[in-house]
């Protein structure tokens, strides 16, 4: 997210970030240390990078304190960094319920690594970006600590205005790149990459030079840039952000951290990557919905939405808000929805304790309204629906659908259009 | 063609890669004479929607299903390739219902066959694939692509290419362009109800890398005497709406400006989340609905805060201008 910000800034000059904090704590500002949305742990991202020949700190992972100790010994490093593996950021300043302060520790002694790991593994780490109860740490990364003499920022992303990949970098790394974009935009450099050509030598070298790498380091950095680009393509990333891309006193160019965003549409050919998806820190409802190929995003309100089509689903949330209500979720059933998905979606929505009313808004193009109606009536009966249900249907086979709903004997409020549906849903809250 | 390629190569040094490609915007304006073939003809989606198309009265003349060439499907000939289908039927448009792993290749096949209009319905094509498709698309001029991840294009009463429910449309005066399929249906339904009807509806789709943008459609609408009003439906993510606003400022101002009404979905969308559509994401503080609304308003576009008021808002604009 920060990379995209930098890129947009680079491409169009200064523009103040205008992230609107909406609907409370669950929706984070797109700012410092954003979450890794495809839920890959740091060590998994670094393994992907290693496999592409990108230079990262040597590391092992450990699930037990003794494994951590062994790993620390095997590393044979001058200094070791021990890092708790959770998806949320802010680990350095976090606190464990074992009493240990800090999710990242430096030490020269493998024994200390083992000892500290024992206070991390199996305990909950709470940071500014985790829920209050923290996140259970199941894995730690034991890595060779390297001195960083200089930090740069580097990112690759698919950019719409350039119709393809761009590489973006700044010699001001390690800090909030958005600040760099805002205060010193001349320190943000970009190269537009031709997808058929790849990163040309001159582009890689120019970026390396702009990042401040000199002498033999320039070629080394250019090489790392090309490898990162290869990785970007290989895993169908929409964004690879390296912050910092650092220089060590010994003259090495190292990627000290990376966040990779993956294209969900590429899941069918990125099975290995998506298999690493760790949903432990995700909203359980979102995880459950994904199992049924439903596009569900939890929000903070109490009016559940059940819609076909992403645009209409967003608009439904918008219009609930416009009429003074608060949407509980975004849910796009998609075009080819099957009856069992309708049932599963309904079950999901009704299982959410926050939900006090349900608004169904279906405009059938591919979607056959009768299928929706059957799914709803079945779900209502089996789940013993307790909250008010407002239904607005339109489109393919709508008459049949309306007949199914009215003959079901279920307490369903019909609505004529989206405004009417939203008003009725908002009015239904508190009446029940 | 080679003249165009030479010119394109010169312009490539600047930002003029799109020059060749933007010349074929008129291919969007399908009509009762448009001959359509279907790629993915014998698949489930292809079969269902081809039948719907035939029922609507579109001139569907055949389809493509590799390996099934020579057979008949829905009473129409099946071909092994787009080239064979085009040669065999004289088709000037193709609609693509091919699953995501193969859809980009299907689009490229259509481009190679130089078919004037390709409409790709498929949702779920990897972004990298579409970047490659777009690379090829922008460097040629014969084929215009609409989509992917779109409901299609319809000229009510004359030709329907895609999955939209035909019966809600009514021949009329409003051009509609939208990133969202179902929101398009809302706009169509409403403009039909208020009696204005539609001249041409183009669903450009919800993907970040696609073949046709708002500006492509706005040019067609502004130049079409039958299109007297325009509805533009946008959403969060990217800068297509902002670019459209700029275009309208240049080309649709003054006394002869056509009324433009717009709805932008996603005012309540949380940042950083992909809201269904691959392209609907507020990233790094950019792509929010509020900014898009502001940009369009500054171009004289009338914003409807409710998606249920598009028809009524356009009706009021017609009233104001004494166009009823």
mmCIF file of C-alpha atoms in Angstrom, chain A residues 21-392:
data_model
loop_
_atom_site.group_PDB
_atom_site.id
_atom_site.type_symbol
_atom_site.label_atom_id
_atom_site.label_comp_id
_atom_site.label_asym_id
_atom_site.label_seq_id
_atom_site.Cartn_x
_atom_site.Cartn_y
_atom_site.Cartn_z
ATOM 1 C CA UNK A 21 -10.603 6.386 8.309
ATOM 2 C CA UNK A 22 -13.901 4.684 7.879
ATOM 3 C CA UNK A 23 -15.988 2.607 10.140
ATOM 4 C CA UNK A 24 -13.594 2.112 12.994
ATOM 5 C CA UNK A 25 -10.674 0.026 14.030
ATOM 6 C CA UNK A 26 -11.093 -2.915 11.715
ATOM 7 C CA UNK A 27 -10.337 -0.741 8.725
ATOM 8 C CA UNK A 28 -6.770 0.435 8.953
ATOM 9 C CA UNK A 29 -5.345 3.459 7.264
ATOM 10 C CA UNK A 30 -3.124 2.499 4.383
ATOM 11 C CA UNK A 31 -0.018 3.699 6.182
ATOM 12 C CA UNK A 32 3.015 2.424 8.042
ATOM 13 C CA UNK A 33 3.621 -1.336 8.167
ATOM 14 C CA UNK A 34 0.418 -2.407 6.517
ATOM 15 C CA UNK A 35 -0.724 -5.979 6.974
ATOM 16 C CA UNK A 36 0.332 -8.594 4.508
ATOM 17 C CA UNK A 37 -3.058 -9.244 2.939
ATOM 18 C CA UNK A 38 -2.336 -12.601 1.387
ATOM 19 C CA UNK A 39 -1.359 -13.634 4.812
ATOM 20 C CA UNK A 40 2.194 -14.788 4.177
ATOM 21 C CA UNK A 41 4.511 -14.683 7.116
ATOM 22 C CA UNK A 42 7.794 -12.827 6.787
ATOM 23 C CA UNK A 43 9.775 -16.053 6.560
ATOM 24 C CA UNK A 44 7.541 -17.295 3.736
ATOM 25 C CA UNK A 45 8.048 -14.104 1.735
ATOM 26 C CA UNK A 46 11.784 -14.316 2.335
ATOM 27 C CA UNK A 47 11.860 -17.950 1.227
ATOM 28 C CA UNK A 48 10.166 -16.910 -2.025
ATOM 29 C CA UNK A 49 12.781 -14.226 -2.443
ATOM 30 C CA UNK A 50 15.637 -16.607 -1.684
ATOM 31 C CA UNK A 51 14.311 -19.042 -4.263
ATOM 32 C CA UNK A 52 14.564 -16.252 -6.824
ATOM 33 C CA UNK A 53 18.147 -15.516 -5.937
ATOM 34 C CA UNK A 54 17.337 -12.343 -4.060
ATOM 35 C CA UNK A 55 19.781 -11.647 -1.247
ATOM 36 C CA UNK A 56 18.139 -11.868 2.152
ATOM 37 C CA UNK A 57 19.643 -12.453 5.573
ATOM 38 C CA UNK A 58 20.401 -16.119 6.133
ATOM 39 C CA UNK A 59 17.689 -17.570 8.318
ATOM 40 C CA UNK A 60 15.995 -20.616 9.771
ATOM 41 C CA UNK A 61 12.549 -20.969 11.239
ATOM 42 C CA UNK A 62 11.751 -22.659 14.503
ATOM 43 C CA UNK A 63 8.593 -23.870 16.228
ATOM 44 C CA UNK A 64 10.159 -24.730 19.585
ATOM 45 C CA UNK A 65 12.742 -23.105 21.851
ATOM 46 C CA UNK A 66 15.208 -25.961 21.334
ATOM 47 C CA UNK A 67 14.810 -25.693 17.561
ATOM 48 C CA UNK A 68 15.512 -21.984 17.882
ATOM 49 C CA UNK A 69 18.651 -22.705 19.867
ATOM 50 C CA UNK A 70 19.840 -25.246 17.304
ATOM 51 C CA UNK A 71 19.072 -22.844 14.489
ATOM 52 C CA UNK A 72 21.026 -20.078 16.213
ATOM 53 C CA UNK A 73 24.023 -22.385 16.523
ATOM 54 C CA UNK A 74 23.748 -23.594 12.927
ATOM 55 C CA UNK A 75 23.659 -20.041 11.703
ATOM 56 C CA UNK A 76 27.228 -19.402 12.867
ATOM 57 C CA UNK A 77 26.581 -15.689 12.710
ATOM 58 C CA UNK A 78 28.361 -12.854 14.470
ATOM 59 C CA UNK A 79 25.018 -11.581 15.657
ATOM 60 C CA UNK A 80 21.551 -13.078 15.543
ATOM 61 C CA UNK A 81 18.151 -11.457 15.177
ATOM 62 C CA UNK A 82 15.169 -13.330 16.578
ATOM 63 C CA UNK A 83 11.792 -12.318 15.144
ATOM 64 C CA UNK A 84 8.328 -13.505 16.146
ATOM 65 C CA UNK A 85 6.358 -14.427 13.054
ATOM 66 C CA UNK A 86 2.964 -12.761 13.036
ATOM 67 C CA UNK A 87 1.254 -10.958 10.178
ATOM 68 C CA UNK A 88 0.523 -7.726 11.981
ATOM 69 C CA UNK A 89 3.167 -5.034 12.082
ATOM 70 C CA UNK A 90 4.644 -3.214 15.039
ATOM 71 C CA UNK A 91 6.356 -6.339 16.345
ATOM 72 C CA UNK A 92 9.395 -4.525 17.649
ATOM 73 C CA UNK A 93 7.375 -2.605 20.225
ATOM 74 C CA UNK A 94 4.965 -5.408 21.071
ATOM 75 C CA UNK A 95 4.535 -7.246 24.361
ATOM 76 C CA UNK A 96 4.123 -10.973 25.042
ATOM 77 C CA UNK A 97 1.804 -12.329 27.692
ATOM 78 C CA UNK A 98 4.867 -14.188 28.967
ATOM 79 C CA UNK A 99 6.098 -10.798 30.088
ATOM 80 C CA UNK A 100 8.774 -10.534 27.396
ATOM 81 C CA UNK A 101 8.898 -7.081 25.825
ATOM 82 C CA UNK A 102 9.545 -6.776 22.103
ATOM 83 C CA UNK A 103 8.860 -9.210 19.277
ATOM 84 C CA UNK A 104 12.300 -8.624 17.717
ATOM 85 C CA UNK A 105 15.580 -9.167 19.616
ATOM 86 C CA UNK A 106 19.256 -8.947 18.797
ATOM 87 C CA UNK A 107 21.872 -11.073 20.506
ATOM 88 C CA UNK A 108 25.297 -12.587 19.898
ATOM 89 C CA UNK A 109 24.587 -15.616 22.069
ATOM 90 C CA UNK A 110 22.642 -18.626 20.695
ATOM 91 C CA UNK A 111 21.689 -19.574 24.240
ATOM 92 C CA UNK A 112 19.879 -16.270 24.639
ATOM 93 C CA UNK A 113 18.065 -16.966 21.367
ATOM 94 C CA UNK A 114 16.798 -20.218 22.805
ATOM 95 C CA UNK A 115 15.770 -18.564 26.043
ATOM 96 C CA UNK A 116 13.937 -15.694 24.372
ATOM 97 C CA UNK A 117 12.257 -18.009 21.882
ATOM 98 C CA UNK A 118 10.899 -19.900 24.853
ATOM 99 C CA UNK A 119 9.150 -16.709 25.960
ATOM 100 C CA UNK A 120 7.735 -16.103 22.492
ATOM 101 C CA UNK A 121 6.552 -19.428 21.164
ATOM 102 C CA UNK A 122 3.109 -20.426 22.352
ATOM 103 C CA UNK A 123 2.536 -16.980 23.848
ATOM 104 C CA UNK A 124 0.456 -14.091 22.554
ATOM 105 C CA UNK A 125 2.148 -11.020 21.129
ATOM 106 C CA UNK A 126 0.184 -7.796 21.317
ATOM 107 C CA UNK A 127 1.159 -4.861 19.114
ATOM 108 C CA UNK A 128 -0.534 -1.670 17.934
ATOM 109 C CA UNK A 129 -1.845 -3.595 14.955
ATOM 110 C CA UNK A 130 -3.094 -6.754 16.614
ATOM 111 C CA UNK A 131 -6.433 -7.233 18.371
ATOM 112 C CA UNK A 132 -6.294 -6.488 22.132
ATOM 113 C CA UNK A 133 -5.753 -10.110 23.068
ATOM 114 C CA UNK A 134 -2.766 -10.319 20.703
ATOM 115 C CA UNK A 135 -1.799 -13.072 18.312
ATOM 116 C CA UNK A 136 -0.421 -16.465 19.292
ATOM 117 C CA UNK A 137 3.131 -16.919 18.044
ATOM 118 C CA UNK A 138 3.703 -20.328 16.512
ATOM 119 C CA UNK A 139 6.912 -19.679 14.615
ATOM 120 C CA UNK A 140 10.015 -17.576 15.068
ATOM 121 C CA UNK A 141 12.624 -16.589 12.542
ATOM 122 C CA UNK A 142 16.261 -16.935 13.574
ATOM 123 C CA UNK A 143 18.305 -14.837 11.180
ATOM 124 C CA UNK A 144 21.798 -13.528 10.737
ATOM 125 C CA UNK A 145 21.831 -9.932 11.909
ATOM 126 C CA UNK A 146 23.553 -7.674 9.449
ATOM 127 C CA UNK A 147 24.583 -4.074 9.925
ATOM 128 C CA UNK A 148 22.894 -1.677 7.597
ATOM 129 C CA UNK A 149 25.054 1.247 6.560
ATOM 130 C CA UNK A 150 22.457 2.680 4.199
ATOM 131 C CA UNK A 151 18.741 2.076 3.621
ATOM 132 C CA UNK A 152 16.879 2.552 0.361
ATOM 133 C CA UNK A 153 13.305 1.923 -0.704
ATOM 134 C CA UNK A 154 12.357 -0.142 -3.713
ATOM 135 C CA UNK A 155 9.061 -1.396 -5.062
ATOM 136 C CA UNK A 156 7.577 -2.984 -8.139
ATOM 137 C CA UNK A 157 3.924 -2.781 -8.988
ATOM 138 C CA UNK A 158 1.410 -3.094 -11.801
ATOM 139 C CA UNK A 159 0.352 0.466 -12.558
ATOM 140 C CA UNK A 160 -2.848 1.274 -14.411
ATOM 141 C CA UNK A 161 -1.741 4.594 -15.858
ATOM 142 C CA UNK A 162 1.378 2.979 -17.314
ATOM 143 C CA UNK A 163 -0.556 -0.099 -18.439
ATOM 144 C CA UNK A 164 1.918 -2.380 -16.783
ATOM 145 C CA UNK A 165 4.815 -2.783 -14.361
ATOM 146 C CA UNK A 166 6.710 0.147 -12.900
ATOM 147 C CA UNK A 167 9.714 0.030 -10.613
ATOM 148 C CA UNK A 168 9.910 2.757 -8.016
ATOM 149 C CA UNK A 169 12.705 3.600 -5.653
ATOM 150 C CA UNK A 170 14.128 6.158 -3.303
ATOM 151 C CA UNK A 171 17.508 6.545 -1.638
ATOM 152 C CA UNK A 172 15.497 7.456 1.470
ATOM 153 C CA UNK A 173 14.640 4.017 2.723
ATOM 154 C CA UNK A 174 13.662 2.557 6.032
ATOM 155 C CA UNK A 175 11.294 5.406 6.813
ATOM 156 C CA UNK A 176 7.718 6.185 5.924
ATOM 157 C CA UNK A 177 7.849 6.436 2.137
ATOM 158 C CA UNK A 178 4.690 8.513 2.107
ATOM 159 C CA UNK A 179 6.581 11.218 3.957
ATOM 160 C CA UNK A 180 9.344 11.111 1.380
ATOM 161 C CA UNK A 181 6.747 11.424 -1.367
ATOM 162 C CA UNK A 182 5.216 14.398 0.380
ATOM 163 C CA UNK A 183 8.332 16.301 1.395
ATOM 164 C CA UNK A 184 11.007 15.388 -1.157
ATOM 165 C CA UNK A 185 9.303 13.995 -4.263
ATOM 166 C CA UNK A 186 12.476 14.546 -6.265
ATOM 167 C CA UNK A 187 13.920 11.646 -4.311
ATOM 168 C CA UNK A 188 11.415 9.223 -5.795
ATOM 169 C CA UNK A 189 12.516 7.612 -9.049
ATOM 170 C CA UNK A 190 10.541 5.441 -11.415
ATOM 171 C CA UNK A 191 11.046 3.382 -14.532
ATOM 172 C CA UNK A 192 8.196 2.092 -16.667
ATOM 173 C CA UNK A 193 8.840 -1.507 -17.619
ATOM 174 C CA UNK A 194 7.740 -3.006 -20.921
ATOM 175 C CA UNK A 195 6.172 -6.357 -19.968
ATOM 176 C CA UNK A 196 7.490 -8.002 -23.111
ATOM 177 C CA UNK A 197 11.015 -6.674 -22.648
ATOM 178 C CA UNK A 198 11.464 -6.934 -18.917
ATOM 179 C CA UNK A 199 13.786 -4.683 -16.944
ATOM 180 C CA UNK A 200 16.490 -3.477 -19.300
ATOM 181 C CA UNK A 201 20.088 -3.287 -18.108
ATOM 182 C CA UNK A 202 20.138 0.474 -18.469
ATOM 183 C CA UNK A 203 16.968 0.769 -16.409
ATOM 184 C CA UNK A 204 18.265 -1.438 -13.619
ATOM 185 C CA UNK A 205 21.597 0.389 -13.498
ATOM 186 C CA UNK A 206 19.942 3.790 -13.580
ATOM 187 C CA UNK A 207 17.630 2.831 -10.713
ATOM 188 C CA UNK A 208 20.576 1.428 -8.744
ATOM 189 C CA UNK A 209 22.491 4.669 -9.273
ATOM 190 C CA UNK A 210 19.448 6.739 -8.287
ATOM 191 C CA UNK A 211 19.168 4.648 -5.142
ATOM 192 C CA UNK A 212 22.678 5.752 -4.309
ATOM 193 C CA UNK A 213 24.548 2.518 -4.903
ATOM 194 C CA UNK A 214 28.067 3.245 -6.106
ATOM 195 C CA UNK A 215 30.912 1.298 -7.680
ATOM 196 C CA UNK A 216 30.541 -2.508 -7.608
ATOM 197 C CA UNK A 217 27.400 -2.083 -5.498
ATOM 198 C CA UNK A 218 25.646 -0.453 -8.423
ATOM 199 C CA UNK A 219 25.823 -3.620 -10.474
ATOM 200 C CA UNK A 220 24.927 -5.717 -7.451
ATOM 201 C CA UNK A 221 21.843 -3.606 -6.775
ATOM 202 C CA UNK A 222 20.876 -3.706 -10.465
ATOM 203 C CA UNK A 223 21.104 -7.486 -10.307
ATOM 204 C CA UNK A 224 18.896 -7.592 -7.201
ATOM 205 C CA UNK A 225 16.391 -5.337 -8.946
ATOM 206 C CA UNK A 226 16.178 -7.705 -11.884
ATOM 207 C CA UNK A 227 15.754 -10.710 -9.619
ATOM 208 C CA UNK A 228 13.008 -8.975 -7.669
ATOM 209 C CA UNK A 229 11.266 -8.248 -10.954
ATOM 210 C CA UNK A 230 11.564 -11.904 -11.959
ATOM 211 C CA UNK A 231 10.003 -12.847 -8.628
ATOM 212 C CA UNK A 232 7.263 -10.259 -9.157
ATOM 213 C CA UNK A 233 6.294 -11.966 -12.421
ATOM 214 C CA UNK A 234 6.861 -15.500 -11.231
ATOM 215 C CA UNK A 235 4.450 -15.333 -8.300
ATOM 216 C CA UNK A 236 1.885 -13.095 -10.056
ATOM 217 C CA UNK A 237 2.434 -10.306 -7.574
ATOM 218 C CA UNK A 238 0.543 -7.060 -7.878
ATOM 219 C CA UNK A 239 3.189 -5.418 -5.704
ATOM 220 C CA UNK A 240 6.573 -6.203 -4.195
ATOM 221 C CA UNK A 241 7.802 -3.666 -1.672
ATOM 222 C CA UNK A 242 11.318 -3.838 -0.223
ATOM 223 C CA UNK A 243 11.899 -1.499 2.674
ATOM 224 C CA UNK A 244 14.733 -1.317 3.329
ATOM 225 C CA UNK A 245 16.805 -2.464 0.373
ATOM 226 C CA UNK A 246 19.983 -1.997 2.334
ATOM 227 C CA UNK A 247 23.726 -1.736 1.966
ATOM 228 C CA UNK A 248 25.968 -3.463 4.530
ATOM 229 C CA UNK A 249 29.394 -2.149 5.624
ATOM 230 C CA UNK A 250 30.880 -5.262 4.042
ATOM 231 C CA UNK A 251 29.576 -4.142 0.641
ATOM 232 C CA UNK A 252 26.506 -6.331 0.209
ATOM 233 C CA UNK A 253 23.112 -5.332 -1.137
ATOM 234 C CA UNK A 254 20.470 -7.046 0.989
ATOM 235 C CA UNK A 255 16.664 -7.063 1.072
ATOM 236 C CA UNK A 256 15.951 -6.685 4.753
ATOM 237 C CA UNK A 257 12.183 -6.891 4.527
ATOM 238 C CA UNK A 258 9.632 -7.355 1.811
ATOM 239 C CA UNK A 259 5.895 -7.257 1.527
ATOM 240 C CA UNK A 260 4.380 -9.028 -1.403
ATOM 241 C CA UNK A 261 0.775 -8.565 -2.558
ATOM 242 C CA UNK A 262 -0.557 -11.345 -4.720
ATOM 243 C CA UNK A 263 -3.128 -11.310 -7.506
ATOM 244 C CA UNK A 264 -6.078 -13.380 -6.273
ATOM 245 C CA UNK A 265 -7.004 -14.060 -9.886
ATOM 246 C CA UNK A 266 -3.794 -16.028 -10.287
ATOM 247 C CA UNK A 267 -4.572 -18.488 -7.513
ATOM 248 C CA UNK A 268 -5.290 -21.284 -9.985
ATOM 249 C CA UNK A 269 -1.669 -21.192 -11.139
ATOM 250 C CA UNK A 270 -0.037 -20.177 -7.863
ATOM 251 C CA UNK A 271 -1.188 -23.084 -5.760
ATOM 252 C CA UNK A 272 2.070 -23.285 -3.804
ATOM 253 C CA UNK A 273 1.925 -19.620 -2.823
ATOM 254 C CA UNK A 274 -1.735 -19.659 -1.896
ATOM 255 C CA UNK A 275 -1.263 -22.871 0.078
ATOM 256 C CA UNK A 276 0.918 -20.833 2.430
ATOM 257 C CA UNK A 277 -2.017 -18.583 3.226
ATOM 258 C CA UNK A 278 -2.273 -18.358 6.994
ATOM 259 C CA UNK A 279 -5.794 -17.384 7.919
ATOM 260 C CA UNK A 280 -5.213 -17.501 11.675
ATOM 261 C CA UNK A 281 -5.221 -13.715 11.933
ATOM 262 C CA UNK A 282 -8.104 -13.205 9.527
ATOM 263 C CA UNK A 283 -11.759 -12.540 10.214
ATOM 264 C CA UNK A 284 -13.213 -16.073 10.578
ATOM 265 C CA UNK A 285 -16.333 -15.074 8.635
ATOM 266 C CA UNK A 286 -14.180 -13.915 5.718
ATOM 267 C CA UNK A 287 -12.260 -17.162 5.790
ATOM 268 C CA UNK A 288 -15.466 -19.191 5.851
ATOM 269 C CA UNK A 289 -16.957 -17.180 2.975
ATOM 270 C CA UNK A 290 -13.850 -17.777 0.877
ATOM 271 C CA UNK A 291 -14.449 -21.506 1.172
ATOM 272 C CA UNK A 292 -17.670 -21.020 -0.788
ATOM 273 C CA UNK A 293 -16.075 -18.616 -3.289
ATOM 274 C CA UNK A 294 -18.106 -15.761 -1.853
ATOM 275 C CA UNK A 295 -16.560 -12.292 -1.824
ATOM 276 C CA UNK A 296 -17.199 -11.176 1.708
ATOM 277 C CA UNK A 297 -15.643 -8.330 3.661
ATOM 278 C CA UNK A 298 -16.632 -7.673 7.252
ATOM 279 C CA UNK A 299 -17.533 -4.124 8.233
ATOM 280 C CA UNK A 300 -18.577 -2.685 11.581
ATOM 281 C CA UNK A 301 -22.314 -2.153 11.257
ATOM 282 C CA UNK A 302 -25.482 -4.123 11.942
ATOM 283 C CA UNK A 303 -27.273 -4.336 8.602
ATOM 284 C CA UNK A 304 -26.098 -7.361 6.663
ATOM 285 C CA UNK A 305 -25.977 -7.091 2.874
ATOM 286 C CA UNK A 306 -26.588 -9.793 0.362
ATOM 287 C CA UNK A 307 -26.016 -8.562 -3.182
ATOM 288 C CA UNK A 308 -25.028 -9.743 -6.621
ATOM 289 C CA UNK A 309 -22.323 -7.758 -8.303
ATOM 290 C CA UNK A 310 -19.442 -5.899 -6.696
ATOM 291 C CA UNK A 311 -20.538 -2.425 -7.795
ATOM 292 C CA UNK A 312 -24.075 -2.953 -6.576
ATOM 293 C CA UNK A 313 -22.733 -4.464 -3.340
ATOM 294 C CA UNK A 314 -20.596 -1.399 -2.683
ATOM 295 C CA UNK A 315 -23.540 0.828 -3.630
ATOM 296 C CA UNK A 316 -25.789 -1.072 -1.213
ATOM 297 C CA UNK A 317 -23.368 -0.359 1.650
ATOM 298 C CA UNK A 318 -23.208 3.255 0.500
ATOM 299 C CA UNK A 319 -26.950 3.699 0.402
ATOM 300 C CA UNK A 320 -27.476 2.126 3.817
ATOM 301 C CA UNK A 321 -24.998 4.657 5.132
ATOM 302 C CA UNK A 322 -26.764 7.431 3.200
ATOM 303 C CA UNK A 323 -29.997 6.582 5.001
ATOM 304 C CA UNK A 324 -28.390 6.602 8.428
ATOM 305 C CA UNK A 325 -27.677 2.895 8.809
ATOM 306 C CA UNK A 326 -24.415 0.986 9.160
ATOM 307 C CA UNK A 327 -23.577 -1.931 6.858
ATOM 308 C CA UNK A 328 -22.290 -5.070 8.583
ATOM 309 C CA UNK A 329 -20.556 -6.429 5.509
ATOM 310 C CA UNK A 330 -19.836 -6.285 1.808
ATOM 311 C CA UNK A 331 -20.968 -9.411 0.011
ATOM 312 C CA UNK A 332 -20.860 -10.050 -3.706
ATOM 313 C CA UNK A 333 -22.504 -13.306 -4.689
ATOM 314 C CA UNK A 334 -21.106 -13.083 -8.201
ATOM 315 C CA UNK A 335 -22.677 -13.999 -11.468
ATOM 316 C CA UNK A 336 -22.728 -17.749 -11.523
ATOM 317 C CA UNK A 337 -24.028 -18.220 -8.017
ATOM 318 C CA UNK A 338 -25.424 -21.616 -7.038
ATOM 319 C CA UNK A 339 -28.186 -22.352 -4.575
ATOM 320 C CA UNK A 340 -25.810 -23.860 -2.004
ATOM 321 C CA UNK A 341 -23.769 -20.683 -2.046
ATOM 322 C CA UNK A 342 -26.895 -18.661 -1.363
ATOM 323 C CA UNK A 343 -27.633 -20.912 1.580
ATOM 324 C CA UNK A 344 -24.038 -20.707 2.839
ATOM 325 C CA UNK A 345 -23.985 -16.924 2.487
ATOM 326 C CA UNK A 346 -27.221 -16.568 4.388
ATOM 327 C CA UNK A 347 -25.983 -18.862 7.108
ATOM 328 C CA UNK A 348 -22.824 -16.776 7.372
ATOM 329 C CA UNK A 349 -24.690 -13.508 7.668
ATOM 330 C CA UNK A 350 -27.105 -14.784 10.255
ATOM 331 C CA UNK A 351 -24.251 -16.221 12.304
ATOM 332 C CA UNK A 352 -22.780 -12.762 12.779
ATOM 333 C CA UNK A 353 -23.973 -11.585 16.229
ATOM 334 C CA UNK A 354 -23.739 -7.935 15.177
ATOM 335 C CA UNK A 355 -26.394 -8.381 12.518
ATOM 336 C CA UNK A 356 -29.798 -6.917 13.394
ATOM 337 C CA UNK A 357 -31.344 -6.833 9.918
ATOM 338 C CA UNK A 358 -30.635 -8.315 6.528
ATOM 339 C CA UNK A 359 -30.990 -6.520 3.208
ATOM 340 C CA UNK A 360 -31.113 -8.649 0.089
ATOM 341 C CA UNK A 361 -30.589 -6.678 -3.112
ATOM 342 C CA UNK A 362 -30.465 -8.725 -6.275
ATOM 343 C CA UNK A 363 -30.599 -7.508 -9.838
ATOM 344 C CA UNK A 364 -30.469 -10.626 -11.936
ATOM 345 C CA UNK A 365 -28.493 -10.619 -15.166
ATOM 346 C CA UNK A 366 -26.783 -13.996 -15.185
ATOM 347 C CA UNK A 367 -28.210 -14.617 -11.754
ATOM 348 C CA UNK A 368 -31.631 -16.228 -11.843
ATOM 349 C CA UNK A 369 -33.736 -14.562 -9.136
ATOM 350 C CA UNK A 370 -35.681 -17.765 -8.516
ATOM 351 C CA UNK A 371 -32.483 -19.482 -7.405
ATOM 352 C CA UNK A 372 -31.896 -16.686 -4.907
ATOM 353 C CA UNK A 373 -35.467 -16.968 -3.669
ATOM 354 C CA UNK A 374 -35.168 -20.722 -3.164
ATOM 355 C CA UNK A 375 -31.882 -20.350 -1.350
ATOM 356 C CA UNK A 376 -33.279 -17.671 0.940
ATOM 357 C CA UNK A 377 -36.470 -19.503 1.844
ATOM 358 C CA UNK A 378 -34.546 -22.690 2.546
ATOM 359 C CA UNK A 379 -32.037 -20.843 4.699
ATOM 360 C CA UNK A 380 -34.705 -18.908 6.581
ATOM 361 C CA UNK A 381 -36.569 -22.095 7.443
ATOM 362 C CA UNK A 382 -33.555 -24.111 8.498
ATOM 363 C CA UNK A 383 -31.826 -21.318 10.370
ATOM 364 C CA UNK A 384 -34.986 -20.033 12.038
ATOM 365 C CA UNK A 385 -34.333 -16.478 11.013
ATOM 366 C CA UNK A 386 -34.773 -14.049 13.895
ATOM 367 C CA UNK A 387 -33.860 -10.716 12.371
ATOM 368 C CA UNK A 388 -35.945 -8.621 9.940
ATOM 369 C CA UNK A 389 -35.392 -9.459 6.297
ATOM 370 C CA UNK A 390 -35.860 -6.866 3.565
ATOM 371 C CA UNK A 391 -35.749 -8.181 0.009
ATOM 372 C CA UNK A 392 -35.464 -6.249 -3.214
#
